[in-house]
Coordinates of C-alpha atoms in Angstrom, one line a residue:
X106 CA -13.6 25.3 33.4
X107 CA -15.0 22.1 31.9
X108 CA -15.7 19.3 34.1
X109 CA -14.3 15.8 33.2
X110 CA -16.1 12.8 34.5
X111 CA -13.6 10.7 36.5
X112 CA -14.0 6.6 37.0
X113 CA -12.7 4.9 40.3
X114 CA -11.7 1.6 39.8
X115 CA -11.6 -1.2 37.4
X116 CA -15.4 -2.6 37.7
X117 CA -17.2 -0.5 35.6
X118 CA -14.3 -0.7 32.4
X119 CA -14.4 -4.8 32.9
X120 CA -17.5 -4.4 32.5
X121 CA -17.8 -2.6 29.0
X122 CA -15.4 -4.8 27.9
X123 CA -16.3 -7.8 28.9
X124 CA -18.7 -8.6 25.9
X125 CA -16.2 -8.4 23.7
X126 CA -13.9 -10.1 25.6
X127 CA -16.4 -13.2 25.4
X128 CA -17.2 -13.2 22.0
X129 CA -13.5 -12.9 21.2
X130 CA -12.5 -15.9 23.8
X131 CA -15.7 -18.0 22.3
X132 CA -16.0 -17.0 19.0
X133 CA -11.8 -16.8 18.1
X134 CA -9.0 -18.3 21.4
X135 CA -11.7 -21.2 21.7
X136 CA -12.0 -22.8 18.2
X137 CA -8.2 -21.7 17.6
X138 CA -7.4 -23.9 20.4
X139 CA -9.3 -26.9 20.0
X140 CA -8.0 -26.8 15.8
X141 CA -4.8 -26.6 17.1
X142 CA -5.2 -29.9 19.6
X143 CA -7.1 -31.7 16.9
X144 CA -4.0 -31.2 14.5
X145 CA -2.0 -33.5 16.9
X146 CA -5.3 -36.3 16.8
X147 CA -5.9 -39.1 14.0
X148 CA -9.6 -39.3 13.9
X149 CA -12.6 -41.3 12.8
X150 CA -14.7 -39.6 9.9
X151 CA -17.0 -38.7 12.7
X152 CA -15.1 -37.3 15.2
X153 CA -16.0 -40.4 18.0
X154 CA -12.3 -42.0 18.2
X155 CA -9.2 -40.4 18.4
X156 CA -5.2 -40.9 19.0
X157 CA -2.6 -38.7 19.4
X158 CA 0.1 -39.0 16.4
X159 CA 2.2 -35.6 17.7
X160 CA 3.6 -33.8 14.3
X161 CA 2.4 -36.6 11.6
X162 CA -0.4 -34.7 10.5
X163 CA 1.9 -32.6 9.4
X164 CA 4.4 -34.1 8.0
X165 CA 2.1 -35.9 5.7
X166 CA 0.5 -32.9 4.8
X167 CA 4.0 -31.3 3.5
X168 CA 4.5 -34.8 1.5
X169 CA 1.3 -34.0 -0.6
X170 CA 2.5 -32.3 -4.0
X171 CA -1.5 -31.2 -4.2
X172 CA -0.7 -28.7 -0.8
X173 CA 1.7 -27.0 -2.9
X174 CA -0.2 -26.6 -5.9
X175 CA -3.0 -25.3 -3.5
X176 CA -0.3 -22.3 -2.2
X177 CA 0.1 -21.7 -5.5
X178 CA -3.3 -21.1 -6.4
X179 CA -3.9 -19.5 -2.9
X180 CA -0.6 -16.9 -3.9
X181 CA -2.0 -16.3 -7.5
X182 CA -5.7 -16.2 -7.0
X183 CA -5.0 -13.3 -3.5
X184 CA -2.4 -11.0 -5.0
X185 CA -5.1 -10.8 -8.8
X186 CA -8.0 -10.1 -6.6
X187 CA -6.2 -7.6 -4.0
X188 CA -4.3 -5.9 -7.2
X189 CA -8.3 -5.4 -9.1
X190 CA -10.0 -5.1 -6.0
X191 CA -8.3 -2.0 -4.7
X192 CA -7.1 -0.4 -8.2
X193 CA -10.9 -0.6 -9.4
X194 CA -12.1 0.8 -6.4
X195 CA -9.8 3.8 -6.4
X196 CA -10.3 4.7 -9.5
X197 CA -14.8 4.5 -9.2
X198 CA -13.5 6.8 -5.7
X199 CA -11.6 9.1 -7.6
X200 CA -14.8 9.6 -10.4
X201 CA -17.1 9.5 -6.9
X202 CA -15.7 11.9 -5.4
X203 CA -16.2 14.7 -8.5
X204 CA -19.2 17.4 -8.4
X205 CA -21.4 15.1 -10.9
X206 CA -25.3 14.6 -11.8
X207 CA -26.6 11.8 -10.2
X208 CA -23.6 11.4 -7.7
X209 CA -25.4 9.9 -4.5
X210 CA -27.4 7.3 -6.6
X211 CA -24.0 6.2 -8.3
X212 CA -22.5 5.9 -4.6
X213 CA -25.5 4.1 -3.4
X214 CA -25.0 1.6 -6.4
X215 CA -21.6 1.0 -6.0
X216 CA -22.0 -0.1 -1.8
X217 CA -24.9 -2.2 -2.6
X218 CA -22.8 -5.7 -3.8
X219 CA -21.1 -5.6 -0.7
X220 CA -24.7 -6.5 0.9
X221 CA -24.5 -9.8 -1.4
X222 CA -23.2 -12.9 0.3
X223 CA -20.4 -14.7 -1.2
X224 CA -22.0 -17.6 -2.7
X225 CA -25.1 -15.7 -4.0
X226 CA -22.1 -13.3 -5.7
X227 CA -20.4 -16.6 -6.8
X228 CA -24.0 -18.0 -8.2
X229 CA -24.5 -14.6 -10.5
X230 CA -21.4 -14.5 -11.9
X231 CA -21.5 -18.2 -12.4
X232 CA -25.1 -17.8 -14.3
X233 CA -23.7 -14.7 -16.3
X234 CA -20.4 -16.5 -17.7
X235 CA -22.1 -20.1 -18.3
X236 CA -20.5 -21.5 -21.1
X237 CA -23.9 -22.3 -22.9
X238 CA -26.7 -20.6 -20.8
X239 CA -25.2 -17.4 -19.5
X240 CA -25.8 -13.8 -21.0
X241 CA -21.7 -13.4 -21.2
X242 CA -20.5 -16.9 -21.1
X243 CA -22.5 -17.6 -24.4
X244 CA -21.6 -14.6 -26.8
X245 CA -17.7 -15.1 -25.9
X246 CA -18.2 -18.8 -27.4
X247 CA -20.2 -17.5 -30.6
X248 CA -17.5 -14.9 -31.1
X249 CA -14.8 -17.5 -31.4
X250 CA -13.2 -17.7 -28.1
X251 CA -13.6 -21.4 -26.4
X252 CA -14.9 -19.9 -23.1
X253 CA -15.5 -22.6 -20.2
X254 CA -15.1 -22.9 -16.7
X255 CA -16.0 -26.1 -15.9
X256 CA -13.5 -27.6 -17.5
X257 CA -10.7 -25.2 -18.2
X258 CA -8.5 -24.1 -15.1
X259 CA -7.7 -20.6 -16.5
X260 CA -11.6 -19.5 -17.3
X261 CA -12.3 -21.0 -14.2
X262 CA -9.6 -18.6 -12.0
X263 CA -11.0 -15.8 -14.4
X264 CA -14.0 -16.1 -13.1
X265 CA -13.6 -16.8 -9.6
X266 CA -11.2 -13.4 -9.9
X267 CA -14.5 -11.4 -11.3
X268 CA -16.4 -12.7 -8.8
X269 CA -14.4 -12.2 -5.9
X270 CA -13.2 -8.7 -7.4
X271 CA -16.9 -7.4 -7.8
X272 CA -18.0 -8.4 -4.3
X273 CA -15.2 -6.7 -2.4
X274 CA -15.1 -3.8 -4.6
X275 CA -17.7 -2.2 -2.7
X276 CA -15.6 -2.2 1.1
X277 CA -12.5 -0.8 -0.3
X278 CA -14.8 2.0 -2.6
X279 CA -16.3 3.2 0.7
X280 CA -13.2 4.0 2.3
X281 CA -11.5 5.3 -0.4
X282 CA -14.7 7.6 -0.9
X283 CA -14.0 8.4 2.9
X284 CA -10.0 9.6 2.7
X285 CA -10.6 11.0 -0.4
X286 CA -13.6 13.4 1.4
X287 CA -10.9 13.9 4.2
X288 CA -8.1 15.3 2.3
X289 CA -8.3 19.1 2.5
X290 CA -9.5 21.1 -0.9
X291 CA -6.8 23.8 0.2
X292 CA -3.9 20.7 -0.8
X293 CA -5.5 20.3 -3.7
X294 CA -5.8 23.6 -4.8
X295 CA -2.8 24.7 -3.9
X296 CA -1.3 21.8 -6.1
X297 CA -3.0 23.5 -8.9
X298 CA -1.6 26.8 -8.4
X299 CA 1.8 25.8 -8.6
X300 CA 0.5 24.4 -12.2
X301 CA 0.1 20.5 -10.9
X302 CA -1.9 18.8 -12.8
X303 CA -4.4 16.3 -12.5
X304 CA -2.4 13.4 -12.8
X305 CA 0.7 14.6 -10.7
X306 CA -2.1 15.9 -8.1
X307 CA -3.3 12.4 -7.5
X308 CA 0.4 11.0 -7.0
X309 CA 1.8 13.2 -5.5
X310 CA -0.5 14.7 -3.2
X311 CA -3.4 12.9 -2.9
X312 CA -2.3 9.0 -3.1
X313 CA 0.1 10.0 -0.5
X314 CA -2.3 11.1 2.0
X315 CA -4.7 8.4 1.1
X316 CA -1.9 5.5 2.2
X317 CA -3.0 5.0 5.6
X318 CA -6.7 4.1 4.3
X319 CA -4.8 2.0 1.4
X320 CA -2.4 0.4 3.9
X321 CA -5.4 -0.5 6.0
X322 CA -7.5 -2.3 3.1
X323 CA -4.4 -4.1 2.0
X324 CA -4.2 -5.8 5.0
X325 CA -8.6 -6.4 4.8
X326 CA -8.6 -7.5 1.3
X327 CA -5.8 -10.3 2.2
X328 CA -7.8 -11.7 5.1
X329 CA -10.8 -11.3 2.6
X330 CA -9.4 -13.8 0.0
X331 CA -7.6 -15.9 2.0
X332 CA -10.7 -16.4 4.1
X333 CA -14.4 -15.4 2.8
X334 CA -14.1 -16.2 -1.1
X335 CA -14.8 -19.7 0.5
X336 CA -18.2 -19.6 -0.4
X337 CA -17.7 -18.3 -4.1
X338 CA -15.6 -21.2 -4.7
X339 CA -17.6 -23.7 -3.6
X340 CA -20.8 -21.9 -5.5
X341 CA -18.6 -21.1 -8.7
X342 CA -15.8 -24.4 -9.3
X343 CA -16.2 -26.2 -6.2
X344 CA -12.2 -26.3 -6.0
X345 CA -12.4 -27.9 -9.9
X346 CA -11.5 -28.5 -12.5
X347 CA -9.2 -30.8 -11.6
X348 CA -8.4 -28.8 -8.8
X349 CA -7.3 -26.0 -10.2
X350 CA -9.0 -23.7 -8.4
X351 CA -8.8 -25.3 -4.9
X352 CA -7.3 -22.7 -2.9
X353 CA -5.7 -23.7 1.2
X354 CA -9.2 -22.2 3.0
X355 CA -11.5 -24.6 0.2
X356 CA -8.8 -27.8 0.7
X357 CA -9.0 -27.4 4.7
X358 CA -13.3 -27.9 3.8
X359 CA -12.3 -30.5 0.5
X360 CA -10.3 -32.7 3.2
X361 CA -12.3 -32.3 6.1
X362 CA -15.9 -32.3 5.7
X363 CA -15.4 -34.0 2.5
X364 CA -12.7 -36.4 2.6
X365 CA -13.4 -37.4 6.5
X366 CA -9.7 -36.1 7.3
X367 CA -10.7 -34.1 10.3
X368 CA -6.7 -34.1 11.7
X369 CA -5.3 -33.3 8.7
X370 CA -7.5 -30.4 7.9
X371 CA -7.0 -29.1 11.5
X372 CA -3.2 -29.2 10.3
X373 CA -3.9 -27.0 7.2
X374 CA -6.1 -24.6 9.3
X375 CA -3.2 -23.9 11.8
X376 CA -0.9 -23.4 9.0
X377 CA -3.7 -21.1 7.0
X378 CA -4.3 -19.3 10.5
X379 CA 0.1 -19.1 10.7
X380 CA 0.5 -17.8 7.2
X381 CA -2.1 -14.9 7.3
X382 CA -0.7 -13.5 10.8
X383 CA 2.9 -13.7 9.1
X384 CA 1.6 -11.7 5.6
X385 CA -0.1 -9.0 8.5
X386 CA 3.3 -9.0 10.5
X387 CA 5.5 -8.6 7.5
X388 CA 2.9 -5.8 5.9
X389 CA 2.8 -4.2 9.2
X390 CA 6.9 -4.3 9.4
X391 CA 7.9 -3.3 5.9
X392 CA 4.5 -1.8 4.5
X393 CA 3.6 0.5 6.8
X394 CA 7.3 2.4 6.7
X395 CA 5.9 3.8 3.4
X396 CA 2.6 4.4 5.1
X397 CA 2.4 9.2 5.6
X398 CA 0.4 9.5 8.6

């Protein structure tokens, strides 16, 4: 009979988990804290004077039209790039996944953009679709359409979708690649005797048993845009033109760091922080019901 190892007390589990405790305390409880005091403050541009105005942060805040237009953008910019983000990457799974020449160097291609930081991402597609230097920003204007970013609002959400599509294609292609290499051949092929065919075998069998992994990298790809496509639009549009691209993660940076606001961006922050654990709540309420486990 198998022996199983057997641990008396609670020392040595505090233990293992202790690191992570502290870098979860430090790293998350800690600077969600302090954000959350500072949205109470009025403070100098450089943090040295401070005075407690209670909820006005917030109530000015909710008096600026440009907060609004900011969820807006925020609403548009996250449901384009979690729509491409995770259709694209089915569908390169899908091809991936096939018995074709060449198959582990086109998987090793698709993973490598995820290794690109976000502004770098942000700085090639930027240099690609420049309006009069870039190698696909150029021929658009010689063939008659007025491409340009800089100044018009719709290029410029074009391109921060590309930009923020491409670099998170990658994460959701390798877990796709992974359920897709779980589901049993046997499924599959028994689909095909019963004269399935390929089209009804991918929506009715396989999609089906790939929803956990989908359900899973909904929920990553929100927290991706609302969070780390900070850096690709500050490379790309810088929140411009006009503001048109200013999303609530780049306007909590605009108005704090920039404009010397530090309370009222704290404000924004805790709202951000409020609105992305509601989206996970209701996702993980009304979502995951569909979810075949």
């Amino acid at each position: 009979m198998e022996k199983r190892a057997h641990i008396s007390g609670w020392t040595l589990p505090l233990l293992l988990i202790l690191p992570q405790m502290a870098i979860t305390v430090i790293f998350f409880y800690w600077p969600a804290s302090q954000a959350i005091w500072q949205s109470f403050l009025r403070e100098d541009a450089f943090g040295l004077a401070s005075e407690f105005v209670g909820f006005e942060n917030y109530v000015a805040l909710f008096e600026q039209p440009e907060y609004y237009r900011a969820m807006g953008t925020t609403a548009i910019f996250s449901s384009l790039v979690a729509f491409f983000s995770l259709a694209v990457a089915l569908l390169l799974a899908t091809q991936a996944d096939k018995n074709i020449r060449g198959g582990h160097a086109f998987k090793t291609l698709l993973i490598w953009p995820y290794a690109v930081a976000p502004a770098i991402a942000g700085v090639l597609w930027m240099f690609m679709f420049h309006p009069t230097l870039g190698t696909l920003g150029r021929p658009l204007n010689v063939m008659g359409y007025n491409w340009n970013p800089m100044l018009d609002g719709k290029d410029a959400m074009i391109l921060l979708v590309l930009s923020a599509t491409w670099k998170h294609v990658s994460y959701n292609f390798l877990f796709f690649l992974a359920g897709l290499q779980a589901i049993p051949k046997s499924v599959i092929e028994a689909g095909a005797i019963d004269g399935a065919g390929p089209f009804r075998r991918f929506w009715t069998i396989i999609f089906p048993l790939l929803s956990p992994t989908t359900f899973f990298l909904l929920v990553v790809t929100i927290v991706y845009v609302f969070f780390e496509t900070f850096g690709i639009i500050d490379a790309v549009t810088g929140g411009g033109p006009a503001g048109q691209t200013t999303t609530l993660v780049y306007k909590v940076y605009a108005d704090g760091r920039l404009g010397g606001d530090l309370g009222g961006s704290a404000a924004q922050s805790v709202i951000l922080m409020v609105i992305v654990i509601a989206l996970t709540a209701i996702q993980f309420r009304y979502v995951e019901r569909k979810v075949q486990y």
